[in-house]
């Protein structure tokens, strides 16, 4: 009987001690557990593309839009949308931002070189315009590998008419304007985030 009573007394005490130990561990300051959680999840956080030291500022523009003059009204809508986003994209629009008196070829090449990404608005008018083709080739010469910098957008163009030079690059089909605008925004944001991420990794 005494042995049974002894076991009966020890069992609750062992459970109690385990409960006390677990309670003491769980009653640790929430800030420490939060900091551990935040530190473990911090690598997956997207880099701030607007930070002062961001490689985004190494170029004058985030986006250069290559388009035909016949599509200017749609392009102005797109520019207004992109510049009104929280990221405050810097967009080069030739008729607005080109230097007065500058040579057309120099302006086109300078805009391509000074921009991170190029939106190619491919419409029937684009395909007929030799200057649009020229600007597209300049963009491909800057980044021949499909790394997210060239963003083709097809509007009123059959897939069979998609330029052969761009066949290795996925395009956005502008069936719904609002959805396409968001896709363009997300593509540029993704490229700039990857640019910042790779820059941070190389520094580390």
Short mmCIF file of N, CA and C in Angstrom, two decimals, residues 52-192:
data_model
loop_
_atom_site.label_atom_id
_atom_site.label_comp_id
_atom_site.label_asym_id
_atom_site.label_seq_id
_atom_site.Cartn_x
_atom_site.Cartn_y
_atom_site.Cartn_z
N UNK A 52 16.74 53.81 -51.07
CA UNK A 52 17.69 54.77 -51.64
C UNK A 52 18.88 54.10 -52.31
N UNK A 53 19.31 52.96 -51.79
CA UNK A 53 20.46 52.28 -52.37
C UNK A 53 20.10 51.25 -53.42
N UNK A 54 18.86 51.23 -53.85
CA UNK A 54 18.40 50.22 -54.80
C UNK A 54 19.06 50.40 -56.16
N UNK A 55 19.44 49.28 -56.81
CA UNK A 55 20.01 49.38 -58.17
C UNK A 55 19.01 49.90 -59.18
N UNK A 56 17.76 50.01 -58.77
CA UNK A 56 16.74 50.60 -59.64
C UNK A 56 17.14 52.00 -60.10
N UNK A 57 17.80 52.74 -59.22
CA UNK A 57 18.14 54.13 -59.54
C UNK A 57 19.37 54.26 -60.42
N UNK A 58 19.96 53.14 -60.80
CA UNK A 58 21.13 53.20 -61.68
C UNK A 58 20.74 53.62 -63.10
N UNK A 59 19.46 53.48 -63.44
CA UNK A 59 18.97 53.89 -64.76
C UNK A 59 17.94 55.00 -64.60
N UNK A 60 17.79 55.78 -65.64
CA UNK A 60 16.89 56.94 -65.57
C UNK A 60 15.42 56.56 -65.56
N UNK A 61 15.10 55.42 -66.19
CA UNK A 61 13.70 55.01 -66.31
C UNK A 61 13.54 53.55 -65.91
N UNK A 62 12.35 53.24 -65.41
CA UNK A 62 12.01 51.85 -65.13
C UNK A 62 11.48 51.17 -66.39
N UNK A 63 10.73 51.92 -67.19
CA UNK A 63 10.04 51.34 -68.34
C UNK A 63 10.17 52.26 -69.54
N UNK A 64 10.46 51.66 -70.68
CA UNK A 64 10.39 52.36 -71.97
C UNK A 64 9.31 51.64 -72.78
N UNK A 65 8.34 52.42 -73.27
CA UNK A 65 7.25 51.81 -74.03
C UNK A 65 7.50 52.03 -75.52
N UNK A 66 7.62 50.93 -76.23
CA UNK A 66 7.81 50.95 -77.68
C UNK A 66 6.44 50.76 -78.32
N UNK A 67 6.04 51.72 -79.12
CA UNK A 67 4.68 51.68 -79.66
C UNK A 67 4.60 52.46 -80.96
N UNK A 68 3.52 52.25 -81.66
CA UNK A 68 3.24 53.00 -82.87
C UNK A 68 2.49 54.28 -82.50
N UNK A 69 2.65 55.31 -83.31
CA UNK A 69 1.95 56.56 -83.04
C UNK A 69 0.43 56.37 -83.09
N UNK A 70 -0.03 55.42 -83.86
CA UNK A 70 -1.45 55.16 -83.94
C UNK A 70 -2.05 54.61 -82.66
N UNK A 71 -1.20 54.14 -81.76
CA UNK A 71 -1.67 53.57 -80.49
C UNK A 71 -1.41 54.50 -79.31
N UNK A 72 -1.19 55.77 -79.61
CA UNK A 72 -0.79 56.71 -78.57
C UNK A 72 -1.84 56.85 -77.46
N UNK A 73 -3.10 56.84 -77.82
CA UNK A 73 -4.15 57.02 -76.80
C UNK A 73 -4.11 55.89 -75.77
N UNK A 74 -3.97 54.65 -76.24
CA UNK A 74 -3.88 53.51 -75.33
C UNK A 74 -2.60 53.58 -74.50
N UNK A 75 -1.52 53.99 -75.12
CA UNK A 75 -0.25 54.08 -74.41
C UNK A 75 -0.31 55.13 -73.31
N UNK A 76 -0.95 56.24 -73.58
CA UNK A 76 -1.09 57.28 -72.56
C UNK A 76 -1.89 56.78 -71.36
N UNK A 77 -2.89 55.96 -71.61
CA UNK A 77 -3.64 55.33 -70.51
C UNK A 77 -2.73 54.43 -69.69
N UNK A 78 -1.92 53.64 -70.38
CA UNK A 78 -1.00 52.73 -69.71
C UNK A 78 0.03 53.51 -68.88
N UNK A 79 0.57 54.57 -69.46
CA UNK A 79 1.56 55.39 -68.74
C UNK A 79 0.93 56.01 -67.49
N UNK A 80 -0.28 56.52 -67.63
CA UNK A 80 -0.97 57.11 -66.48
C UNK A 80 -1.20 56.08 -65.38
N UNK A 81 -1.53 54.87 -65.79
CA UNK A 81 -1.75 53.78 -64.82
C UNK A 81 -0.45 53.44 -64.09
N UNK A 82 0.63 53.25 -64.84
CA UNK A 82 1.89 52.83 -64.24
C UNK A 82 2.49 53.92 -63.35
N UNK A 83 2.40 55.15 -63.77
CA UNK A 83 2.96 56.25 -62.97
C UNK A 83 2.12 56.54 -61.74
N UNK A 84 0.88 56.08 -61.73
CA UNK A 84 0.01 56.28 -60.57
C UNK A 84 0.07 55.16 -59.56
N UNK A 85 0.87 54.12 -59.82
CA UNK A 85 0.99 53.00 -58.89
C UNK A 85 1.84 53.39 -57.68
N UNK A 86 1.70 52.65 -56.56
CA UNK A 86 2.52 52.95 -55.38
C UNK A 86 4.02 52.90 -55.66
N UNK A 87 4.43 52.10 -56.65
CA UNK A 87 5.86 52.01 -56.98
C UNK A 87 6.37 53.27 -57.70
N UNK A 88 5.44 54.10 -58.17
CA UNK A 88 5.82 55.34 -58.89
C UNK A 88 6.80 55.04 -60.02
N UNK A 89 6.39 54.18 -60.94
CA UNK A 89 7.25 53.82 -62.04
C UNK A 89 7.62 55.05 -62.87
N UNK A 90 8.87 55.08 -63.29
CA UNK A 90 9.35 56.15 -64.17
C UNK A 90 9.28 55.62 -65.60
N UNK A 91 8.39 56.21 -66.39
CA UNK A 91 8.12 55.70 -67.73
C UNK A 91 8.64 56.68 -68.78
N UNK A 92 9.34 56.15 -69.77
CA UNK A 92 9.77 56.97 -70.90
C UNK A 92 8.73 56.87 -72.00
N UNK A 93 8.18 58.03 -72.36
CA UNK A 93 7.23 58.13 -73.46
C UNK A 93 7.85 59.06 -74.49
N UNK A 94 8.10 58.54 -75.66
CA UNK A 94 8.91 59.26 -76.64
C UNK A 94 8.39 60.66 -76.95
N UNK A 95 7.11 60.78 -77.25
CA UNK A 95 6.57 62.08 -77.63
C UNK A 95 6.57 63.08 -76.47
N UNK A 96 6.62 62.58 -75.27
CA UNK A 96 6.62 63.45 -74.09
C UNK A 96 8.02 63.72 -73.57
N UNK A 97 8.88 62.68 -73.56
CA UNK A 97 10.16 62.77 -72.87
C UNK A 97 11.36 62.90 -73.81
N UNK A 98 11.13 62.78 -75.12
CA UNK A 98 12.24 62.94 -76.05
C UNK A 98 12.75 64.39 -76.06
N UNK A 99 14.06 64.54 -76.17
CA UNK A 99 14.67 65.87 -76.18
C UNK A 99 14.37 66.58 -77.50
N UNK A 100 13.88 67.80 -77.39
CA UNK A 100 13.58 68.57 -78.60
C UNK A 100 14.87 68.82 -79.38
N UNK A 101 14.82 68.56 -80.67
CA UNK A 101 15.99 68.75 -81.52
C UNK A 101 16.92 67.55 -81.57
N UNK A 102 16.63 66.55 -80.77
CA UNK A 102 17.49 65.36 -80.75
C UNK A 102 17.21 64.47 -81.96
N UNK A 103 18.22 63.75 -82.38
CA UNK A 103 18.06 62.83 -83.51
C UNK A 103 17.20 61.65 -83.07
N UNK A 104 16.29 61.25 -83.93
CA UNK A 104 15.33 60.20 -83.58
C UNK A 104 16.03 58.90 -83.20
N UNK A 105 17.02 58.51 -83.99
CA UNK A 105 17.72 57.26 -83.71
C UNK A 105 18.43 57.33 -82.37
N UNK A 106 19.10 58.45 -82.11
CA UNK A 106 19.81 58.61 -80.83
C UNK A 106 18.84 58.58 -79.66
N UNK A 107 17.69 59.22 -79.83
CA UNK A 107 16.70 59.25 -78.77
C UNK A 107 16.16 57.85 -78.48
N UNK A 108 15.87 57.10 -79.54
CA UNK A 108 15.36 55.75 -79.36
C UNK A 108 16.37 54.85 -78.66
N UNK A 109 17.61 54.91 -79.13
CA UNK A 109 18.66 54.07 -78.53
C UNK A 109 18.93 54.48 -77.08
N UNK A 110 18.95 55.79 -76.83
CA UNK A 110 19.18 56.28 -75.47
C UNK A 110 18.08 55.86 -74.52
N UNK A 111 16.84 55.90 -75.00
CA UNK A 111 15.71 55.49 -74.15
C UNK A 111 15.80 54.01 -73.80
N UNK A 112 16.16 53.20 -74.76
CA UNK A 112 16.29 51.76 -74.51
C UNK A 112 17.40 51.49 -73.49
N UNK A 113 18.54 52.13 -73.67
CA UNK A 113 19.68 51.90 -72.79
C UNK A 113 19.45 52.45 -71.38
N UNK A 114 18.61 53.47 -71.27
CA UNK A 114 18.39 54.12 -69.98
C UNK A 114 17.21 53.53 -69.21
N UNK A 115 16.63 52.45 -69.71
CA UNK A 115 15.46 51.85 -69.07
C UNK A 115 15.75 50.43 -68.63
N UNK A 116 15.13 50.04 -67.53
CA UNK A 116 15.27 48.67 -67.04
C UNK A 116 14.47 47.68 -67.89
N UNK A 117 13.22 48.05 -68.19
CA UNK A 117 12.32 47.16 -68.92
C UNK A 117 11.75 47.86 -70.14
N UNK A 118 11.34 47.05 -71.12
CA UNK A 118 10.75 47.60 -72.34
C UNK A 118 9.43 46.89 -72.61
N UNK A 119 8.39 47.69 -72.67
CA UNK A 119 7.07 47.16 -73.02
C UNK A 119 6.89 47.35 -74.51
N UNK A 120 6.74 46.26 -75.23
CA UNK A 120 6.56 46.30 -76.68
C UNK A 120 5.08 46.11 -76.98
N UNK A 121 4.38 47.19 -77.30
CA UNK A 121 2.96 47.13 -77.60
C UNK A 121 2.80 46.75 -79.07
N UNK A 122 2.62 45.47 -79.30
CA UNK A 122 2.60 44.93 -80.66
C UNK A 122 1.16 44.92 -81.18
N UNK A 123 0.91 45.82 -82.11
CA UNK A 123 -0.39 45.95 -82.76
C UNK A 123 -0.16 45.86 -84.27
N UNK A 124 -1.22 45.83 -85.07
CA UNK A 124 -1.01 45.86 -86.52
C UNK A 124 -0.19 47.07 -86.97
N UNK A 125 -0.41 48.22 -86.33
CA UNK A 125 0.36 49.42 -86.67
C UNK A 125 1.83 49.26 -86.28
N UNK A 126 2.10 48.60 -85.15
CA UNK A 126 3.47 48.34 -84.72
C UNK A 126 4.20 47.51 -85.76
N UNK A 127 3.55 46.47 -86.26
CA UNK A 127 4.19 45.57 -87.21
C UNK A 127 4.48 46.25 -88.54
N UNK A 128 3.71 47.30 -88.85
CA UNK A 128 3.94 48.02 -90.11
C UNK A 128 4.96 49.14 -89.98
N UNK A 129 5.29 49.51 -88.76
CA UNK A 129 6.15 50.67 -88.51
C UNK A 129 7.62 50.23 -88.42
N UNK A 130 8.47 50.65 -89.35
CA UNK A 130 9.88 50.24 -89.29
C UNK A 130 10.60 50.77 -88.05
N UNK A 131 10.17 51.94 -87.53
CA UNK A 131 10.81 52.48 -86.34
C UNK A 131 10.49 51.62 -85.11
N UNK A 132 9.30 51.08 -85.07
CA UNK A 132 8.94 50.17 -83.96
C UNK A 132 9.79 48.91 -84.03
N UNK A 133 9.97 48.39 -85.21
CA UNK A 133 10.83 47.21 -85.39
C UNK A 133 12.26 47.53 -84.96
N UNK A 134 12.71 48.71 -85.35
CA UNK A 134 14.08 49.11 -85.00
C UNK A 134 14.25 49.17 -83.48
N UNK A 135 13.27 49.78 -82.80
CA UNK A 135 13.35 49.88 -81.35
C UNK A 135 13.27 48.51 -80.69
N UNK A 136 12.46 47.63 -81.24
CA UNK A 136 12.38 46.27 -80.72
C UNK A 136 13.73 45.56 -80.84
N UNK A 137 14.39 45.73 -81.97
CA UNK A 137 15.71 45.10 -82.16
C UNK A 137 16.75 45.69 -81.22
N UNK A 138 16.66 46.99 -80.95
CA UNK A 138 17.58 47.60 -80.00
C UNK A 138 17.38 47.02 -78.60
N UNK A 139 16.12 46.82 -78.22
CA UNK A 139 15.83 46.24 -76.91
C UNK A 139 16.38 44.81 -76.82
N UNK A 140 16.20 44.04 -77.88
CA UNK A 140 16.70 42.67 -77.87
C UNK A 140 18.23 42.63 -77.87
N UNK A 141 18.85 43.62 -78.50
CA UNK A 141 20.31 43.68 -78.48
C UNK A 141 20.83 43.98 -77.08
N UNK A 142 20.07 44.76 -76.31
CA UNK A 142 20.46 45.08 -74.93
C UNK A 142 20.35 43.85 -74.03
N UNK A 143 19.32 43.06 -74.24
CA UNK A 143 19.09 41.86 -73.42
C UNK A 143 18.61 40.73 -74.31
N UNK A 144 19.53 40.07 -75.00
CA UNK A 144 19.12 38.99 -75.93
C UNK A 144 18.51 37.79 -75.23
N UNK A 145 18.82 37.59 -73.96
CA UNK A 145 18.25 36.47 -73.21
C UNK A 145 16.95 36.94 -72.55
N UNK A 146 15.94 36.09 -72.57
CA UNK A 146 14.64 36.45 -71.99
C UNK A 146 14.75 36.44 -70.47
N UNK A 147 15.13 37.56 -69.89
CA UNK A 147 15.30 37.64 -68.44
C UNK A 147 14.28 38.57 -67.80
N UNK A 148 13.19 38.85 -68.48
CA UNK A 148 12.14 39.67 -67.90
C UNK A 148 12.18 41.13 -68.27
N UNK A 149 13.20 41.55 -69.01
CA UNK A 149 13.30 42.97 -69.34
C UNK A 149 12.39 43.35 -70.51
N UNK A 150 12.29 42.50 -71.51
CA UNK A 150 11.41 42.77 -72.64
C UNK A 150 10.05 42.12 -72.36
N UNK A 151 8.99 42.95 -72.45
CA UNK A 151 7.64 42.49 -72.14
C UNK A 151 6.75 42.74 -73.35
N UNK A 152 6.58 41.75 -74.23
CA UNK A 152 5.71 41.93 -75.39
C UNK A 152 4.24 41.90 -74.97
N UNK A 153 3.45 42.80 -75.56
CA UNK A 153 2.02 42.86 -75.30
C UNK A 153 1.31 42.85 -76.65
N UNK A 154 0.51 41.82 -76.89
CA UNK A 154 -0.18 41.68 -78.17
C UNK A 154 -1.60 42.24 -78.07
N UNK A 155 -1.94 43.10 -79.05
CA UNK A 155 -3.29 43.64 -79.12
C UNK A 155 -3.76 43.62 -80.58
N UNK A 156 -4.87 42.93 -80.81
CA UNK A 156 -5.45 42.82 -82.15
C UNK A 156 -4.48 42.20 -83.15
N UNK A 157 -3.61 41.34 -82.65
CA UNK A 157 -2.63 40.65 -83.49
C UNK A 157 -2.77 39.16 -83.26
N UNK A 158 -2.88 38.41 -84.33
CA UNK A 158 -2.98 36.97 -84.22
C UNK A 158 -1.65 36.40 -83.75
N UNK A 159 -1.73 35.30 -83.02
CA UNK A 159 -0.51 34.68 -82.50
C UNK A 159 0.46 34.29 -83.61
N UNK A 160 -0.08 33.98 -84.79
CA UNK A 160 0.78 33.61 -85.91
C UNK A 160 1.60 34.79 -86.42
N UNK A 161 1.16 36.02 -86.09
CA UNK A 161 1.89 37.21 -86.51
C UNK A 161 2.90 37.68 -85.48
N UNK A 162 3.00 36.95 -84.39
CA UNK A 162 3.96 37.30 -83.34
C UNK A 162 5.37 37.29 -83.93
N UNK A 163 6.13 38.39 -83.79
CA UNK A 163 7.45 38.47 -84.41
C UNK A 163 8.35 37.30 -84.03
N UNK A 164 9.03 36.77 -85.03
CA UNK A 164 9.90 35.61 -84.78
C UNK A 164 11.02 35.94 -83.80
N UNK A 165 11.46 37.18 -83.80
CA UNK A 165 12.55 37.57 -82.90
C UNK A 165 12.16 37.43 -81.43
N UNK A 166 10.85 37.38 -81.16
CA UNK A 166 10.38 37.33 -79.78
C UNK A 166 9.85 35.96 -79.38
N UNK A 167 10.03 34.96 -80.24
CA UNK A 167 9.41 33.66 -80.00
C UNK A 167 9.87 32.99 -78.71
N UNK A 168 11.01 33.38 -78.18
CA UNK A 168 11.49 32.76 -76.95
C UNK A 168 11.05 33.55 -75.71
N UNK A 169 10.13 34.52 -75.89
CA UNK A 169 9.67 35.35 -74.78
C UNK A 169 8.15 35.22 -74.67
N UNK A 170 7.66 34.95 -73.48
CA UNK A 170 6.22 34.92 -73.27
C UNK A 170 5.64 36.33 -73.43
N UNK A 171 4.43 36.39 -73.96
CA UNK A 171 3.80 37.69 -74.16
C UNK A 171 2.51 37.80 -73.36
N UNK A 172 2.04 39.03 -73.24
CA UNK A 172 0.76 39.32 -72.60
C UNK A 172 -0.25 39.60 -73.70
N UNK A 173 -1.37 38.93 -73.66
CA UNK A 173 -2.42 39.17 -74.64
C UNK A 173 -3.41 40.18 -74.06
N UNK A 174 -3.55 41.32 -74.73
CA UNK A 174 -4.41 42.37 -74.21
C UNK A 174 -5.86 42.15 -74.64
N UNK A 175 -6.47 41.16 -74.01
CA UNK A 175 -7.89 40.91 -74.25
C UNK A 175 -8.72 41.84 -73.37
N UNK A 176 -8.33 41.92 -72.10
CA UNK A 176 -8.97 42.84 -71.15
C UNK A 176 -7.92 43.87 -70.73
N UNK A 177 -8.22 45.13 -70.97
CA UNK A 177 -7.23 46.19 -70.76
C UNK A 177 -6.77 46.26 -69.31
N UNK A 178 -7.70 46.27 -68.37
CA UNK A 178 -7.34 46.42 -66.96
C UNK A 178 -6.46 45.26 -66.49
N UNK A 179 -6.82 44.06 -66.89
CA UNK A 179 -6.03 42.89 -66.51
C UNK A 179 -4.63 42.95 -67.11
N UNK A 180 -4.54 43.40 -68.36
CA UNK A 180 -3.24 43.50 -69.02
C UNK A 180 -2.37 44.54 -68.35
N UNK A 181 -2.96 45.65 -67.96
CA UNK A 181 -2.20 46.69 -67.27
C UNK A 181 -1.61 46.15 -65.98
N UNK A 182 -2.40 45.36 -65.25
CA UNK A 182 -1.90 44.78 -64.00
C UNK A 182 -0.78 43.79 -64.26
N UNK A 183 -0.91 43.00 -65.33
CA UNK A 183 0.14 42.05 -65.67
C UNK A 183 1.45 42.76 -66.01
N UNK A 184 1.35 43.86 -66.72
CA UNK A 184 2.55 44.64 -67.05
C UNK A 184 3.18 45.18 -65.77
N UNK A 185 2.35 45.74 -64.90
CA UNK A 185 2.86 46.25 -63.62
C UNK A 185 3.57 45.16 -62.83
N UNK A 186 2.95 43.98 -62.75
CA UNK A 186 3.53 42.89 -61.98
C UNK A 186 4.83 42.38 -62.60
N UNK A 187 4.90 42.35 -63.92
CA UNK A 187 6.11 41.88 -64.60
C UNK A 187 7.28 42.82 -64.33
N UNK A 188 7.02 44.13 -64.38
CA UNK A 188 8.09 45.11 -64.11
C UNK A 188 8.50 45.05 -62.65
N UNK A 189 7.53 44.95 -61.76
CA UNK A 189 7.84 44.86 -60.33
C UNK A 189 8.68 43.63 -60.03
N UNK A 190 8.31 42.50 -60.63
CA UNK A 190 9.05 41.26 -60.41
C UNK A 190 10.49 41.40 -60.89
N UNK A 191 10.69 42.02 -62.05
CA UNK A 191 12.06 42.18 -62.55
C UNK A 191 12.87 43.07 -61.60
N UNK A 192 12.31 44.18 -61.16
CA UNK A 192 13.04 45.09 -60.28
C UNK A 192 13.34 44.43 -58.93
#
